[in-house]
Amino acid sequence: MNLIDLMGSSVTVKVLNGKKLSQIVQNQLKEQIAFSSGKAGRPPGLGVILVGDNEASKAYVASKEKSAAKIGMRTFDYKLPSDASFSDVAGVIQEFNNNSGVDGILLQLPLPPHLDAAALLELINPLKDADGLHPYNQGLLMKGQALLKPCTPLGCMLLLDLAYSEASLETQDFDLSAVKRSDLSGKHAIVIGRSILVGKPIAMMLLERNATVTMAHSKSPDIKALTRQADIVVAAVGRPGLVRKDWIKNGAVVIDVGINRLPSGKIGGDVAYDEVISECSAITPVPGGVGPMTIAMLLSNTYQSFNSKIGI
Ligand code: NAD
């Protein structure tokens, strides 16, 4: 919690610490894996495919593999050169699909431009679709029945649940089970950004929770007039500081998905955090908000497909 003093009156703002929440989710997964690996006779397995030399992708993959190892998850690792052909990558996906020790498959994006990412994602067995990006799962998400859901949107929803929960991450005895799935009936949510990776799936998940959802994007006029009516604002745009204080209704919950490299070299979100924090009831910082949740949800998805396979 943060106490912000506004002209003498104190307002309590929940700063949604994704770094801490991600660690708590991973600690819980570690305990669950220790138990279920013994029963299954093997740990859950994550197959990771990295194509090319994109420095950010290499760093993401290394961090995902390290986190998987820490919670007792096995990783199967394929690093392909940047000139790998479609059939080279398809062959690895097929191998992972056929490997009964692999429960989740991660095809690290972006791929080199000569490779059709959408066509390759379609080759992943939907039951092993750890990133929740297979069109089958995306279609089921529309019906509220996805087997596996995209990781960043899942992370946003857990942070939103934390925002509406009585539980505080800052208490010694914080228990993840105290963070209940929130019913957003009567709440107006706006999602800015309509990508297939973030904006659209978040909108679907908010609808599943009964929120009234508005979607805004680069062609929407006067987004400020829309956000000013919203109880929940999710910004997934990639424009630093787009969402200003006067865009926010007092007491709104603000989820900032944006990751932008600022001229200073620092990372910043799509929300002007320093000014918006005095207007909202809860907010995710950047860095340390949505970003760290994505990896926890990838591991959680992989554990979920392992679990449904071994039936524990
Ligand atoms: P994208 O480029 O695919 O989509 C951006 C969306 O923003 C588009 O739908 C576009 O219509 C909309 N948009 C662009 N300019 C706009 C404007 N001025 N006003 C309103 N809408 C506008 O990006 P993406 O993959 O959805 O990612 C969005 C942001 O989230 C990026 O900063 C990205 O780095 C970040 N991101 C973070 C995580 C994470 O783990 N935290 C994961 C994925 C993406």
mmCIF file of C-alpha atoms and ligand atoms in Angstrom, residues 60 151-153 156 192-199 216-220 223 235-239 242 247 256-260 268-270 289-295, ligand 1:
data_model
loop_
_atom_site.group_PDB
_atom_site.id
_atom_site.type_symbol
_atom_site.label_atom_id
_atom_site.label_comp_id
_atom_site.label_asym_id
_atom_site.label_seq_id
_atom_site.Cartn_x
_atom_site.Cartn_y
_atom_site.Cartn_z
ATOM 1 C CA TYR A 60 13.834 -13.703 -22.009
ATOM 2 C CA CYS A 151 0.246 -15.459 -20.302
ATOM 3 C CA THR A 152 0.374 -11.648 -20.139
ATOM 4 C CA PRO A 153 -3.438 -11.280 -20.031
ATOM 5 C CA CYS A 156 -3.136 -8.886 -15.701
ATOM 6 C CA ILE A 192 -6.459 0.376 -24.967
ATOM 7 C CA GLY A 193 -4.764 -1.734 -27.643
ATOM 8 C CA ARG A 194 -6.290 -4.554 -29.702
ATOM 9 C CA SER A 195 -3.396 -6.913 -30.401
ATOM 10 C CA ILE A 196 -4.042 -10.645 -30.551
ATOM 11 C CA LEU A 197 -1.285 -11.146 -27.948
ATOM 12 C CA VAL A 198 -2.570 -8.750 -25.287
ATOM 13 C CA GLY A 199 -5.508 -6.376 -25.916
ATOM 14 C CA ALA A 216 -9.932 1.464 -27.895
ATOM 15 C CA HIS A 217 -7.092 1.497 -30.395
ATOM 16 C CA SER A 218 -5.078 3.692 -32.722
ATOM 17 C CA LYS A 219 -8.174 4.639 -34.758
ATOM 18 C CA SER A 220 -10.377 5.507 -31.754
ATOM 19 C CA ILE A 223 -9.921 7.864 -25.826
ATOM 20 C CA ALA A 235 -3.163 0.101 -21.326
ATOM 21 C CA ALA A 236 -1.473 -2.227 -23.835
ATOM 22 C CA VAL A 237 -0.229 0.157 -26.486
ATOM 23 C CA GLY A 238 3.523 0.729 -26.494
ATOM 24 C CA ARG A 239 3.344 4.562 -26.216
ATOM 25 C CA LEU A 242 0.040 7.966 -23.070
ATOM 26 C CA TRP A 247 -7.731 10.446 -18.300
ATOM 27 C CA ASP A 256 -0.142 -0.885 -17.383
ATOM 28 C CA VAL A 257 1.056 -3.544 -19.820
ATOM 29 C CA GLY A 258 3.329 -1.254 -21.836
ATOM 30 C CA ILE A 259 7.066 -1.795 -21.885
ATOM 31 C CA ASN A 260 8.839 1.138 -23.506
ATOM 32 C CA GLY A 268 8.573 2.951 -18.677
ATOM 33 C CA GLY A 269 4.935 2.011 -19.194
ATOM 34 C CA ASP A 270 2.039 3.441 -21.198
ATOM 35 C CA GLY A 289 4.099 -4.903 -12.492
ATOM 36 C CA VAL A 290 2.665 -6.924 -15.375
ATOM 37 C CA GLY A 291 6.075 -7.924 -16.834
ATOM 38 C CA PRO A 292 7.143 -10.403 -14.138
ATOM 39 C CA MET A 293 3.671 -11.983 -14.092
ATOM 40 C CA THR A 294 4.023 -13.208 -17.682
ATOM 41 C CA ILE A 295 6.717 -15.735 -16.781
HETATM 42 P P1 NAD B 1 1.057 -4.119 -30.712
HETATM 43 O O1 NAD B 1 1.967 -3.131 -31.360
HETATM 44 O O2 NAD B 1 0.808 -5.417 -31.343
HETATM 45 O O3 NAD B 1 -0.364 -3.427 -30.471
HETATM 46 C C1 NAD B 1 -0.457 -2.121 -30.022
HETATM 47 C C2 NAD B 1 -1.906 -1.705 -30.005
HETATM 48 O O4 NAD B 1 -1.987 -0.360 -29.557
HETATM 49 C C3 NAD B 1 -2.576 -1.755 -31.375
HETATM 50 O O5 NAD B 1 -3.787 -2.457 -31.257
HETATM 51 C C4 NAD B 1 -2.849 -0.289 -31.737
HETATM 52 O O6 NAD B 1 -4.110 -0.115 -32.365
HETATM 53 C C5 NAD B 1 -2.855 0.391 -30.397
HETATM 54 N N1 NAD B 1 -2.353 1.755 -30.472
HETATM 55 C C6 NAD B 1 -1.222 2.197 -31.052
HETATM 56 N N2 NAD B 1 -1.092 3.532 -30.893
HETATM 57 C C7 NAD B 1 -2.171 3.930 -30.185
HETATM 58 C C8 NAD B 1 -2.604 5.186 -29.693
HETATM 59 N N3 NAD B 1 -1.905 6.304 -29.883
HETATM 60 N N4 NAD B 1 -3.761 5.221 -29.008
HETATM 61 C C9 NAD B 1 -4.474 4.099 -28.794
HETATM 62 N N5 NAD B 1 -4.101 2.878 -29.221
HETATM 63 C C10 NAD B 1 -2.966 2.806 -29.918
HETATM 64 O O7 NAD B 1 1.639 -4.295 -29.228
HETATM 65 P P2 NAD B 1 1.363 -5.426 -28.126
HETATM 66 O O8 NAD B 1 2.119 -6.665 -28.463
HETATM 67 O O9 NAD B 1 -0.091 -5.531 -27.852
HETATM 68 O O10 NAD B 1 2.082 -4.760 -26.886
HETATM 69 C C11 NAD B 1 1.606 -3.540 -26.347
HETATM 70 C C12 NAD B 1 2.584 -3.075 -25.276
HETATM 71 O O11 NAD B 1 2.650 -4.065 -24.254
HETATM 72 C C13 NAD B 1 4.021 -2.897 -25.783
HETATM 73 O O12 NAD B 1 4.626 -1.845 -25.058
HETATM 74 C C14 NAD B 1 4.683 -4.212 -25.415
HETATM 75 O O13 NAD B 1 6.074 -4.084 -25.206
HETATM 76 C C15 NAD B 1 3.981 -4.521 -24.091
HETATM 77 N N6 NAD B 1 3.939 -5.933 -23.751
HETATM 78 C C16 NAD B 1 4.244 -6.248 -22.475
HETATM 79 C C17 NAD B 1 4.202 -7.553 -22.064
HETATM 80 C C18 NAD B 1 4.505 -7.874 -20.640
HETATM 81 O O14 NAD B 1 4.867 -8.975 -20.316
HETATM 82 N N7 NAD B 1 4.358 -6.893 -19.737
HETATM 83 C C19 NAD B 1 3.867 -8.575 -22.970
HETATM 84 C C20 NAD B 1 3.522 -8.217 -24.274
HETATM 85 C C21 NAD B 1 3.556 -6.883 -24.658
#
